[in-house]
Short mmCIF file of C-alpha atoms in Angstrom, two decimals:
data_model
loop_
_atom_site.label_atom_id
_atom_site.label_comp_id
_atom_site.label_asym_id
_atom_site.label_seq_id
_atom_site.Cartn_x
_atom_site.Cartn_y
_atom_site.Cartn_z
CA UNK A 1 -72.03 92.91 37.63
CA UNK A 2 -73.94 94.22 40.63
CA UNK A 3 -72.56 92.41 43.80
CA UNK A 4 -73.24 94.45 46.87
CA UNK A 5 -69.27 95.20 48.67
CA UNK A 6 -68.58 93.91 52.31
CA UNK A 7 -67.70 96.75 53.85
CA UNK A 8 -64.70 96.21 56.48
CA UNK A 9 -66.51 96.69 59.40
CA UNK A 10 -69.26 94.01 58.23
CA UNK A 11 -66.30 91.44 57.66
CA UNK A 12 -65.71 92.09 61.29
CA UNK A 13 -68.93 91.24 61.92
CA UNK A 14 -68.72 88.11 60.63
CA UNK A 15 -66.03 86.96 63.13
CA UNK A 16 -69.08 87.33 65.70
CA UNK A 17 -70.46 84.17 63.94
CA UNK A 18 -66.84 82.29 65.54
CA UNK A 19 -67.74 83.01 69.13
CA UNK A 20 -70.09 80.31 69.58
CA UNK A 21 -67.56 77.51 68.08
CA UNK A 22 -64.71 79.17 69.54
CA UNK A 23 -66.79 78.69 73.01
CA UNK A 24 -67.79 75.03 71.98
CA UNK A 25 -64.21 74.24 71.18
CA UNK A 26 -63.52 76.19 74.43
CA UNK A 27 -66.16 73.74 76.95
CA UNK A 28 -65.21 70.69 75.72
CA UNK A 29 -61.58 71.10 76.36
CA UNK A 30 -60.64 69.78 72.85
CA UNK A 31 -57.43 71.38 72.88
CA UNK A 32 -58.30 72.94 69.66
CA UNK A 33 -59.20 76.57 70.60
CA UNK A 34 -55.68 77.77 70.09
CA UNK A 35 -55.21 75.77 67.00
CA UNK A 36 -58.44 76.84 65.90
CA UNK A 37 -58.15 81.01 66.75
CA UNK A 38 -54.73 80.49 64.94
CA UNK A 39 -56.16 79.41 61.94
CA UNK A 40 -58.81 81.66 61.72
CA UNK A 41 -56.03 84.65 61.46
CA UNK A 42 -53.83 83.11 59.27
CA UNK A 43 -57.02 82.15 56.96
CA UNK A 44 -57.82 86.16 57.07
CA UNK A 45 -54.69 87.33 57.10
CA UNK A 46 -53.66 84.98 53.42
CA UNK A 47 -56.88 85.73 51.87
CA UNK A 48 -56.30 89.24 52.10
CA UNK A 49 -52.38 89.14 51.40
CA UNK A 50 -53.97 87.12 48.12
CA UNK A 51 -56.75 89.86 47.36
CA UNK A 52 -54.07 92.62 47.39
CA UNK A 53 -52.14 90.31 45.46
CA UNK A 54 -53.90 89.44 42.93
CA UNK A 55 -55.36 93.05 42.32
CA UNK A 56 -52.54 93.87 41.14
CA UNK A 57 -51.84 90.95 38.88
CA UNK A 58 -55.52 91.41 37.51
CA UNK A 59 -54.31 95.22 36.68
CA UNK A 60 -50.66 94.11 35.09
CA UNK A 61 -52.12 91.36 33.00
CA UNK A 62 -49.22 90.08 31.57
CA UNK A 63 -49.05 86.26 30.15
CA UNK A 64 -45.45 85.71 31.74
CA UNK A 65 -46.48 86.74 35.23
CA UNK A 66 -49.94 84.82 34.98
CA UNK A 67 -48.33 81.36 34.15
CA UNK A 68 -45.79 82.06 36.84
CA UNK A 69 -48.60 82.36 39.13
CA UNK A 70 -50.30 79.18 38.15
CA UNK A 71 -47.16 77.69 38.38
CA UNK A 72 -46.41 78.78 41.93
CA UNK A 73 -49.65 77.20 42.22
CA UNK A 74 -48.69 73.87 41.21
CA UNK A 75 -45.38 73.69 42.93
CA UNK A 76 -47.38 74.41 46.45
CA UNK A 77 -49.24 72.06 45.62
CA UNK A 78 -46.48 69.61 44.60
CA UNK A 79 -44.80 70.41 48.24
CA UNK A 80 -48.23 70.47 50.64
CA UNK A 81 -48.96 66.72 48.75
CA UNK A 82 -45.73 65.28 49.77
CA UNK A 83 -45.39 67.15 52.77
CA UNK A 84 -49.10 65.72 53.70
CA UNK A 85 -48.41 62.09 52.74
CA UNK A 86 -45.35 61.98 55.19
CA UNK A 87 -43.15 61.28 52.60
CA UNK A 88 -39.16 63.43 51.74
CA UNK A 89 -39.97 65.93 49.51
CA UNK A 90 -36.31 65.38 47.89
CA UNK A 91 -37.46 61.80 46.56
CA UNK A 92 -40.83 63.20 45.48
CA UNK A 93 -41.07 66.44 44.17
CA UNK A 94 -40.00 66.21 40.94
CA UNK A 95 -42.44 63.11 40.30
CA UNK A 96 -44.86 64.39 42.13
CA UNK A 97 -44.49 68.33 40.15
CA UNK A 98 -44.23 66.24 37.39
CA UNK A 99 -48.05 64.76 38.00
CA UNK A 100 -49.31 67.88 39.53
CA UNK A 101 -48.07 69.75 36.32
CA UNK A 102 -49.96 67.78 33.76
CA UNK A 103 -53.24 66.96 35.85
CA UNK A 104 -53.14 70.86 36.58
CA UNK A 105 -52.59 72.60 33.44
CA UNK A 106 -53.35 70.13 30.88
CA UNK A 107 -57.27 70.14 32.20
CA UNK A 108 -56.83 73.85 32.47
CA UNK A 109 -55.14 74.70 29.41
CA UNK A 110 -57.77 72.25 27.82
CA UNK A 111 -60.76 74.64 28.87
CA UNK A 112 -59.10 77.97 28.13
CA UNK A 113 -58.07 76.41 24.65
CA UNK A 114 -61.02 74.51 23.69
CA UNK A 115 -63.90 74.97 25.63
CA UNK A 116 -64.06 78.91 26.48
CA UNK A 117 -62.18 79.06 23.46
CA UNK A 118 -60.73 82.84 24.68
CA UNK A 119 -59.11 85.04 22.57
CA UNK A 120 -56.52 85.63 25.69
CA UNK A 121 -56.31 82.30 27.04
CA UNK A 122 -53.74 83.91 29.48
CA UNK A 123 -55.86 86.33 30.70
CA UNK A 124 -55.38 86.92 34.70
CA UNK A 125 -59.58 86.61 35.19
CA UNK A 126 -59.80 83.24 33.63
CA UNK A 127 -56.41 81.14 34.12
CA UNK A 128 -55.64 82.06 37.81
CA UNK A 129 -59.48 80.86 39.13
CA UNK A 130 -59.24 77.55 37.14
CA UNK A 131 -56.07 76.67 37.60
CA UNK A 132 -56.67 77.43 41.64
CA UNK A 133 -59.76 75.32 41.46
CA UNK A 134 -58.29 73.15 40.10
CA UNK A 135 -55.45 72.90 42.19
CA UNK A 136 -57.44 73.05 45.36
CA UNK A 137 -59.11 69.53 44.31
CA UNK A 138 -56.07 67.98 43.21
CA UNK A 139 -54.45 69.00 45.98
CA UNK A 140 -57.08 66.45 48.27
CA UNK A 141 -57.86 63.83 45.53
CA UNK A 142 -53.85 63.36 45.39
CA UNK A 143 -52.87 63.71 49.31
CA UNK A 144 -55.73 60.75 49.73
CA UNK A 145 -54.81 58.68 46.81
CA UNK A 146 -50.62 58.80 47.49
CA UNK A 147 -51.03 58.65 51.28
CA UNK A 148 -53.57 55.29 50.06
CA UNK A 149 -50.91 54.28 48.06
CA UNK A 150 -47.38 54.46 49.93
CA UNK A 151 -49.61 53.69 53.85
CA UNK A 152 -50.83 50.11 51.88
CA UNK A 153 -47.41 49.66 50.63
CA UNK A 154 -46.16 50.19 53.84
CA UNK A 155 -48.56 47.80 55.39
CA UNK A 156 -49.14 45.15 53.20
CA UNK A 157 -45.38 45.28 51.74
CA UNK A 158 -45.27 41.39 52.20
CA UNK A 159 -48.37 40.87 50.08
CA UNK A 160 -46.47 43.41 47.19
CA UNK A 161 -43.75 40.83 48.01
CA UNK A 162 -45.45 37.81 47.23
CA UNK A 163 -46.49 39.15 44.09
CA UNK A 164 -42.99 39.69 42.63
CA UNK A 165 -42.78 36.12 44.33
CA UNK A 166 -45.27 34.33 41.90
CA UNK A 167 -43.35 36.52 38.83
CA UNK A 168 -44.84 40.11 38.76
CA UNK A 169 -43.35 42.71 37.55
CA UNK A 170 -43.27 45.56 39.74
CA UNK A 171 -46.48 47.20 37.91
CA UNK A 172 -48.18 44.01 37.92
CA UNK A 173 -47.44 43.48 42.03
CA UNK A 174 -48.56 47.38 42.13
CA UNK A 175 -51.77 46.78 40.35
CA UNK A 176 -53.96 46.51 43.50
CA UNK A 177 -52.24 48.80 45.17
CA UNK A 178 -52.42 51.64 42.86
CA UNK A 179 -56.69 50.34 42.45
CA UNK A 180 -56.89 50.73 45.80
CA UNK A 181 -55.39 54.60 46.14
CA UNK A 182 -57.46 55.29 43.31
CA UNK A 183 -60.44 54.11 44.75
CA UNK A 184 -59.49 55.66 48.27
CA UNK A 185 -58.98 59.28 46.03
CA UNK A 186 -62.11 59.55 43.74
CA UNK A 187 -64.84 58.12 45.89
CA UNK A 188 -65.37 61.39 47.60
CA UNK A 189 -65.50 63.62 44.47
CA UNK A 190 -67.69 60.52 42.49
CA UNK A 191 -70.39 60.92 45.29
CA UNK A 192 -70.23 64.46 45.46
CA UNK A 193 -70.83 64.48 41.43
CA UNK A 194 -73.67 62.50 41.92
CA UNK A 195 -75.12 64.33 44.39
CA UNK A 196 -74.37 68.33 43.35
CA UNK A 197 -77.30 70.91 43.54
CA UNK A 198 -79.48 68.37 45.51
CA UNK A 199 -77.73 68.76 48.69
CA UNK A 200 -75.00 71.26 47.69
CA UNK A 201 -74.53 73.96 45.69
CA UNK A 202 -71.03 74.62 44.60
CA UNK A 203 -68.84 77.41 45.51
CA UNK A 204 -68.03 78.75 42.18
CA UNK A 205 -71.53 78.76 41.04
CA UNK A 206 -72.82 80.32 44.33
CA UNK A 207 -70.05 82.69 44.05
CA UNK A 208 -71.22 83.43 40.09
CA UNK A 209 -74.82 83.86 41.01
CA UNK A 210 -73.87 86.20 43.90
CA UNK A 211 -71.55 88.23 41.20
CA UNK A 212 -74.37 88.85 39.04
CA UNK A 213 -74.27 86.41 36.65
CA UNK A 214 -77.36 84.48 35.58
CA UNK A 215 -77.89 80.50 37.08
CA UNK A 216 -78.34 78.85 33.70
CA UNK A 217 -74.61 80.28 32.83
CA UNK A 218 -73.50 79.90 36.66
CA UNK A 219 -73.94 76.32 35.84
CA UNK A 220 -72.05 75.79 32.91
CA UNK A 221 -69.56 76.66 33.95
CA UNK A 222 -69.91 74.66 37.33
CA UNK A 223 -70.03 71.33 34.83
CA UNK A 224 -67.43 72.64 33.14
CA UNK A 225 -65.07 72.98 35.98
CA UNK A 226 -66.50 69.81 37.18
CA UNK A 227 -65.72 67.59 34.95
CA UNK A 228 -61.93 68.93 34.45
CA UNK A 229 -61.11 68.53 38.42
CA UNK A 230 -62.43 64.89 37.85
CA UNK A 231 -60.15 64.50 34.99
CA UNK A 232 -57.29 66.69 36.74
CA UNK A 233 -57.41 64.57 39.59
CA UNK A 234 -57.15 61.14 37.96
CA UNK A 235 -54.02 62.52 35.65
CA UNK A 236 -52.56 64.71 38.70
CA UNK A 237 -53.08 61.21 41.33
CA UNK A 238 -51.87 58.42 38.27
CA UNK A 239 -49.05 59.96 37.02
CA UNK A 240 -47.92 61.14 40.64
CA UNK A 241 -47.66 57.25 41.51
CA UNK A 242 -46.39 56.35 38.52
CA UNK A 243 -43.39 58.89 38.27
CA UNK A 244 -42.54 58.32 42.34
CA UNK A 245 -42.61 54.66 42.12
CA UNK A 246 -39.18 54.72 39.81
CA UNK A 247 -37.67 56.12 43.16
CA UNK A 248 -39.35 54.26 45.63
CA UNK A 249 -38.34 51.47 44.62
CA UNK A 250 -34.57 49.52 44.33
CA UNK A 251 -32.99 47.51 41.33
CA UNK A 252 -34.34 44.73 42.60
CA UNK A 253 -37.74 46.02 43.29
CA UNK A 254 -37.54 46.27 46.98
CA UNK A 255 -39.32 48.91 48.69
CA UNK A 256 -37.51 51.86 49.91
CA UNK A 257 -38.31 52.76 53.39
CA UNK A 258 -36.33 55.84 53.47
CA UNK A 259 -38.98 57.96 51.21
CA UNK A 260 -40.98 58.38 54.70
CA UNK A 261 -40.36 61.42 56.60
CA UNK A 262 -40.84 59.65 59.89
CA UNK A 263 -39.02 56.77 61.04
CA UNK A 264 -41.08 53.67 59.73
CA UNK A 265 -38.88 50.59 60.69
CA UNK B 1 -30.53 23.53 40.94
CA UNK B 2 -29.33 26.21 44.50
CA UNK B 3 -25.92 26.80 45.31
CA UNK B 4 -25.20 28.98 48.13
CA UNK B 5 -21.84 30.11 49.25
CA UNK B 6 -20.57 32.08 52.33
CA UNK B 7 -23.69 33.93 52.66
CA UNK B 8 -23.91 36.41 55.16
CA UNK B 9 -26.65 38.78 55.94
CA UNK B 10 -27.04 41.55 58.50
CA UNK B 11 -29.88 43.20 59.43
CA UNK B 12 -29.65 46.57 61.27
CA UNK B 13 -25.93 45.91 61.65
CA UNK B 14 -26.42 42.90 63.13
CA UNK B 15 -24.89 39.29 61.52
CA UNK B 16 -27.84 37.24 61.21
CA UNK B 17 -27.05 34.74 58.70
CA UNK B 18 -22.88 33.99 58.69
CA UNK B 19 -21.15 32.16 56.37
CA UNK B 20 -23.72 29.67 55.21
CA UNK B 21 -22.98 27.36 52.25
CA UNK B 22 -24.97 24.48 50.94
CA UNK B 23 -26.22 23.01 47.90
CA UNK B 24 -29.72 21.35 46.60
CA UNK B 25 -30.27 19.26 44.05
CA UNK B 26 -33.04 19.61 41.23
CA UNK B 27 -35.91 17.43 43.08
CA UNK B 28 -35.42 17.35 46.02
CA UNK B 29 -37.57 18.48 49.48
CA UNK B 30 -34.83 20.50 51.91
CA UNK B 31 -35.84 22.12 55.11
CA UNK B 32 -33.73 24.27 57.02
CA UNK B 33 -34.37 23.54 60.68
CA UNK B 34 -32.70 25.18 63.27
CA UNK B 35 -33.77 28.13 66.81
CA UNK B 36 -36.09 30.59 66.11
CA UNK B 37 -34.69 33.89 65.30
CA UNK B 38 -31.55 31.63 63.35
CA UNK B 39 -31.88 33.32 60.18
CA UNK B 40 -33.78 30.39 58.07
CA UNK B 41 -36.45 33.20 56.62
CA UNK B 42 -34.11 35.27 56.24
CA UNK B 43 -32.26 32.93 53.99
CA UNK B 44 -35.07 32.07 51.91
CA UNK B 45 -35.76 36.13 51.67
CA UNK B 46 -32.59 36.53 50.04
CA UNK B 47 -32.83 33.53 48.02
CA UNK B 48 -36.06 35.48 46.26
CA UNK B 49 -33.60 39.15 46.40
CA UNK B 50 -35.81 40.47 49.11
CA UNK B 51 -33.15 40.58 51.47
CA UNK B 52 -29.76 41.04 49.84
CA UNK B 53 -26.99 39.17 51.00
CA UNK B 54 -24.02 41.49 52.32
CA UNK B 55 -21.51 38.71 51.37
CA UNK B 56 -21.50 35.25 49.50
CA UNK B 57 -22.84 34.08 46.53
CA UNK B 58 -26.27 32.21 45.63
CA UNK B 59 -27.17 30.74 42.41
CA UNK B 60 -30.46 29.20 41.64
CA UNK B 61 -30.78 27.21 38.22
CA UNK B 62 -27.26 28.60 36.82
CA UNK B 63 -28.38 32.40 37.74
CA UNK B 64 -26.61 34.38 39.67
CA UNK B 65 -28.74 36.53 42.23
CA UNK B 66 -27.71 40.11 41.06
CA UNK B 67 -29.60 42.91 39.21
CA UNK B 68 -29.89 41.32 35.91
CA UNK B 69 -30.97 38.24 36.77
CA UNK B 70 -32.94 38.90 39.81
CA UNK B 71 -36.67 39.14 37.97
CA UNK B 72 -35.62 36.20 35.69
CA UNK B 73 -34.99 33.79 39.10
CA UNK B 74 -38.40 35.20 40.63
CA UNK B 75 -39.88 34.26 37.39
CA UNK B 76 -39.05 30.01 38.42
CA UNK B 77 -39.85 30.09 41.95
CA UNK B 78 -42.77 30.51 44.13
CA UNK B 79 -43.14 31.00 47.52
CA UNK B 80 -45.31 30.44 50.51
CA UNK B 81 -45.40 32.84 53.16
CA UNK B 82 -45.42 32.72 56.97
CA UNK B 83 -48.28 35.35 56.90
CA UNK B 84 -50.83 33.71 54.74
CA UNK B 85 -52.88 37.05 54.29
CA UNK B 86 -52.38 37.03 50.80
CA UNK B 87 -55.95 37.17 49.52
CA UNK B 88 -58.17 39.85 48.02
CA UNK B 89 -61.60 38.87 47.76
CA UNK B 90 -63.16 35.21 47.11
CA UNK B 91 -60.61 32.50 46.68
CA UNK B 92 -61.04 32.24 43.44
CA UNK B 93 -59.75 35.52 42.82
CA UNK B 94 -57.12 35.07 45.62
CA UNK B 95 -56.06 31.74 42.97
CA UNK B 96 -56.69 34.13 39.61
CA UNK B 97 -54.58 37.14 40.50
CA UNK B 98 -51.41 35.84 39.88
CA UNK B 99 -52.16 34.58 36.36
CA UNK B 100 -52.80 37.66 35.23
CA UNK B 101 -48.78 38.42 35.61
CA UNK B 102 -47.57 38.61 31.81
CA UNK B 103 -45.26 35.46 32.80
CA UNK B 104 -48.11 32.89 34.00
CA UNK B 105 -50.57 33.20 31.67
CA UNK B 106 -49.79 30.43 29.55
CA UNK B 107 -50.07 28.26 32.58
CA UNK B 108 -54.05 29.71 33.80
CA UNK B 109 -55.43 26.49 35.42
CA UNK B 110 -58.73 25.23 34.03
CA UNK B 111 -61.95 25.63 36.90
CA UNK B 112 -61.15 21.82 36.85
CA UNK B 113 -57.83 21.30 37.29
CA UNK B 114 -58.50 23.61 40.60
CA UNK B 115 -61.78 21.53 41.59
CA UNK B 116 -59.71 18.43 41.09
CA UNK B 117 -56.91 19.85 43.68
CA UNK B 118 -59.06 20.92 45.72
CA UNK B 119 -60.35 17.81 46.79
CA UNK B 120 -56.91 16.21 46.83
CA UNK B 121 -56.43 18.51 49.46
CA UNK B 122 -59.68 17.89 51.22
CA UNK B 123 -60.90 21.23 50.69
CA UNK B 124 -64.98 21.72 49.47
CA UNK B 125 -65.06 23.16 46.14
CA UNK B 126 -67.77 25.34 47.87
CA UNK B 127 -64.68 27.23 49.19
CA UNK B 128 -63.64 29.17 45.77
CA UNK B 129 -66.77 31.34 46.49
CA UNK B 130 -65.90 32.50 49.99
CA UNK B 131 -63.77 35.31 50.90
CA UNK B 132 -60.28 34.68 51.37
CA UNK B 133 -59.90 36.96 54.84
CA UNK B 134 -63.02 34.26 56.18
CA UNK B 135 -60.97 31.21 55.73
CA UNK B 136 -59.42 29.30 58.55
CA UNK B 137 -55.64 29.20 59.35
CA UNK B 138 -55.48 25.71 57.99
CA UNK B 139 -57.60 26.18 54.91
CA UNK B 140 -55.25 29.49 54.06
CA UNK B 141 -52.11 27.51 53.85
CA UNK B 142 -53.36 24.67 51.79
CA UNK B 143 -54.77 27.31 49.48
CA UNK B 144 -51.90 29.08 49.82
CA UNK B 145 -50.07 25.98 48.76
CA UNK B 146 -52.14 24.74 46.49
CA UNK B 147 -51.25 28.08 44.36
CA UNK B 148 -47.61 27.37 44.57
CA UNK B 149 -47.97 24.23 42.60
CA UNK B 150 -50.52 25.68 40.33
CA UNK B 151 -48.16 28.09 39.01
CA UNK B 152 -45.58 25.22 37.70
CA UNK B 153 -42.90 26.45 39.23
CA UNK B 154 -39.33 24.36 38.93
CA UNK B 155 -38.42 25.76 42.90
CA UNK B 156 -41.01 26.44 45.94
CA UNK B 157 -40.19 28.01 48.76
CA UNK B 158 -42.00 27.28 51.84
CA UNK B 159 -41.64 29.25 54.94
CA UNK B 160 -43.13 27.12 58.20
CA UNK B 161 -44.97 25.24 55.55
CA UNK B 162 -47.14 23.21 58.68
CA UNK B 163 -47.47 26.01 61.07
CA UNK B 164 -51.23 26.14 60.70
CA UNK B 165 -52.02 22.77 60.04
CA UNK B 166 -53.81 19.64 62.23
CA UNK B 167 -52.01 16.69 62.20
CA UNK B 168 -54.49 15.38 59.87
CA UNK B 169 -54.26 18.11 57.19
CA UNK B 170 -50.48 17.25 57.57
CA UNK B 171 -50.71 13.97 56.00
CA UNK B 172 -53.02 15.12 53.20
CA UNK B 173 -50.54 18.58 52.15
CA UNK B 174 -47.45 15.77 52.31
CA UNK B 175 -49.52 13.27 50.46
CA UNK B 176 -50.54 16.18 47.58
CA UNK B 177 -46.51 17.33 47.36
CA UNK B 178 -45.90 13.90 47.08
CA UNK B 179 -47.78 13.60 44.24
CA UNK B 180 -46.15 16.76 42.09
CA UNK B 181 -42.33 15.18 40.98
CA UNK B 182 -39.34 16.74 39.73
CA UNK B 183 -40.21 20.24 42.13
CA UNK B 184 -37.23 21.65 44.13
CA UNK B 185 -38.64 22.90 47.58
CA UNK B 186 -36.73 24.41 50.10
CA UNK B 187 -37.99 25.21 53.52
CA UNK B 188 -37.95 26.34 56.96
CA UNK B 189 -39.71 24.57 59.92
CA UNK B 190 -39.00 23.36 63.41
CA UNK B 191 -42.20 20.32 62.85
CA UNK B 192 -40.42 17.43 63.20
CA UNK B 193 -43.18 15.62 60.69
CA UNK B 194 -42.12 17.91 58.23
CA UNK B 195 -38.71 17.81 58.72
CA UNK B 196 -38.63 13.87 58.54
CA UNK B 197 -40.79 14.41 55.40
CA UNK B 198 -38.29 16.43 53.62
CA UNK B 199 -35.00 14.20 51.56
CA UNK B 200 -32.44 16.45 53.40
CA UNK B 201 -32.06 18.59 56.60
CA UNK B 202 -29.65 21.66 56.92
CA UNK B 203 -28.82 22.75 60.05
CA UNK B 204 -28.91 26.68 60.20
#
C-alpha cells in the first residue's frame, strides 16, 4: 500500500472547495445555508469521531467487539428506516431489525464465509467495511421501498379494501402493494448496475485503486459487493414488510393508522 | 341471509349509525335510502368488518361478524365501491386480479363469458384492452359491476350503485341484475330509479 496521507492542513483546504456552494446556496435565498454549513460539521466532525474510532477497533481486533459493531450498525439502521418512513419506531423496530438483520449479515456473512473464504472471517478490516456498505444501501433501498409501501397503503387503503372485499387474504390484497414498494426500491440500484464504470465509478473501487491496489482486483471486489447489496436489499426491504405487516394490521385485517408518527386521519 | 340488530357505530366519538335493526332475505334487492352523511356506507362498511360496530349484532348467512368468521363472510360477498378507482392497468387485468385470490379461482371466467357480459352491458369488447384509469365514470361502474357478478357471489354490496350512470346505462345495469337470480344485494342510494328498482327500502 502506497496511498499518499492528507495532511490536516490540506483537509482544510478542501473546505475552500464549499465556498462557492455555500455562496450559491447563500444568493438564491434557499434557506439551506444554515442547514447546509450544519451538515458539513457534523459530516467532519462523525467521520473523524469514526476514524479515531475505528483505529482503535482495527488495533483490538477482537470477534466480540467487531460483531457488536456491525450490529450497532444494523440497529441504526433499523431506527433511521423507521424514523425516515414516518412511521413509531415501537411498532416497527423489531420487524424492521428483524429484516435489517438478515438482509445485512446474511449477504455479509455469505462473502466473508464463502466468497473471500478468510481464515478470520471476523477480522475488523473485512467485516466492518462490508457490513457498512452494506448497510449504507440497505439503509436507502429500504427507506424507499417501506415509505412506497405504508404511503400507497395509506393512499389507496380503499383499493387494499376492496381486495379483502372480493375474498383476499391479506397477502393476496398486499400483493400489488408490496410489487409496487419493490419496484419503487430497486429501480435506482437496477439502473445504476446497468450503468457502473460507464458513467460512474464506484466508491469502493476508486477508494481501492487510490489505496494501492491493482484495478483488475479493485473490481472484483466492486462485483462482489455489488451483487450482495442487490441481494441485501431485496432480503433487508421483503422481510421488513413482511414482519411489520403482522402489526400493522388488526384481527380483522384493517389497517392500523396509529403506526404513523404524524397524525394521518 | 343478513340480520342486523341494534347496531351502533361511532366514528371519532361521534354516534353515526344508532340502533339499527333489519333483516334481508336470501334474493332479494334492498337499498338503504336515507340524508347524506346518515350512516348507509357506513353500514355496509361494517357489514364487510371494515368498520366495526361498537354495539349490536350482524349476521350474514348464519355467521356472526367477529374474528373468526370475519374472512369466511368476505369470502361470499362482493362489493362495489363509491370510488370506482379500483383498476391497475388494462381492464382485463382490472377483471383478472381478483381471480388470482386462492378463493376465486375455481370460478376464473372464460374470455367469453366476459365478451358475452360485456355486451349485455353495452360495453365494446374493444374496452378489455384499454387502461382502466382512461375509462369514463359510467363505463367504471358497469365494469366495476360487472366484476361483482363475475365472482358468483351469494351477497353484493353496492354503494351508490347509479351515481355515475346516464339514465340510459340505468336501464341496461337494472336490466343485466335482473337477469342474475337468487343474488342478495344490499345498497345505498338516494336515485329514486334505483330505489323503486330494488324489492325493499330501509329507511336509515
Amino acid at each position: 500500500m502506497n496511498t499518499i496521507d492528507i495532511s490536516y492542513t490540506s483537509l482544510l483546504i478542501v473546505f475552500c472547495v464549499l465556498i462557492i456552494p455555500l455562496f450559491i446556496l447563500f444568493y438564491y435565498q434557499t434557506g439551506l445555508l444554515k442547514q447546509a454549513v450544519i451538515s458539513i460539521f457534523r459530516m467532519t466532525g462523525q467521520l473523524l469521531f469514526i476514524g479515531i474510532y475505528l483505529k482503535y477497533i482495527f488495533e483490538i481486533n477482537h470477534p466480540i467487539i467487531n460483531i457488536s459493531w456491525a450490529l450497532i450498525m444494523v440497529i441504526i439502521t433499523s431506527v433511521t428506516i423507521i424514523s425516515r418512513s414516518e412511521l413509531k419506531q415501537k411498532f416497527f423496530i423489531i420487524p424492521v431489525f428483524l429484516g435489517t438483520f438478515a438482509g445485512i449479515m446474511l449477504t455479509s456473512f455469505f462473502l466473508l464465509f464463502f466468497v473471500l473464504k478468510l481464515k478470520n472471517p471476523y477480522d475488523a478490516r473485512y467485516i466492518i467495511p462490508i457490513t457498512g456498505m452494506i448497510a449504507g444501501n440497505c439503509l436507502s433501498a429500504a427507506i424507499i421501498g417501506i415509505r412506497s409501501f405504508y404511503s400507497n397503503l395509506l393512499k389507496d387503503e380503499e383499493k387494499y379494501k376492496y381486495y379483502l372485499s372480493c375474498g383476499a387474504n391479506t397477502s393476496e390484497a398486499l400483493f400489488l402493494f408490496i410489487k409496487n414498494a419493490m419496484r419503487d426500491s430497486f429501480s435506482p440500484a437496477i439502473a445504476q448496475m446497468a450503468t457502473i464504470g460507464l458513467i460512474s465509478l464506484p466508491g469502493m473501487m476508486t477508494g481501492q485503486i487510490l489505496g494501492g491496489s491493482s484495478p483488475l482486483l479493485a473490481i472484483k471486489y466492486q462485483i462482489m459487493i455489488m451483487a450482495a447489496i442487490l441481494a441485501g436489499n431485496i432480503i433487508t426491504v421483503h422481510l421488513s414488510i413482511f414482519f411489520s405487516k403482522q402489526k400493522s394490521f388488526d384481527t380483522w385485517g384493517n389497517f392500523k393508522k396509529e403506526i404513523f408518527n404524524k397524525n394521518t386521519n | 341471509m343478513i340480520s342486523v340488530n341494534n347496531l351502533t357505530i361511532e366514528k371519532n366519538k361521534k354516534k353515526i349509525v344508532k340502533n339499527i335493526s333489519f333483516f334481508i332475505k336470501k334474493g332479494e334487492t334492498t337499498c338503504l335510502s336515507g340524508r347524506s352523511g346518515g350512516g348507509k356506507t357506513s353500514i355496509l362498511m361494517s357489514l364487510m368488518g371494515f368498520l366495526k360496530p361498537n354495539e349490536g349484532i350482524i349476521e350474514i348467512n348464519n355467521l356472526t361478524l367477529c374474528d373468526q368468521n370475519i374472512y369466511k363472510i368476505r369470502e361470499q360477498l362482493s362489493w362495489l365501491p363509491q370510488s370506482i378507482d379500483m383498476g391497475h392497468g388494462t381492464v382485463y387485468d382490472t377483471l383478472m386480479f381478483p381471480f388470482s385470490f386462492h378463493i376465486n379461482k375455481k370460478n376464473t371466467p372464460s374470455i367469453q363469458k366476459i365478451k358475452e357480459n360485456l355486451t349485455k352491458l353495452k360495453l365494446n369488447q374493444e374496452v378489455l384492452k384499454q387502461n382502466y384509469n382512461t375509462l369514463s365514470g359510467g363505463e367504471k361502474q358497469r365494469i366495476a359491476l360487472l366484476l361483482c357478478f363475475l365472482l358468483k357471489k351469494p351477497l353484493i354490496i353496492l354503494d351508490e350503485p347509479t351515481s355515475a350512470l346516464d339514465k340510459i346505462s340505468k336501464k341496461t345495469v337494472f336490466n343485466f341484475i335482473k337477469s342474475h337470480k337468487n343474488i342478495t344485494i344490499i345498497s345505498s342510494s338516494h336515485d329514486k330509479e334505483w330505489i323503486s328498482f330494488c324489492d325493499k327500502t330501509i329507511k336509515i
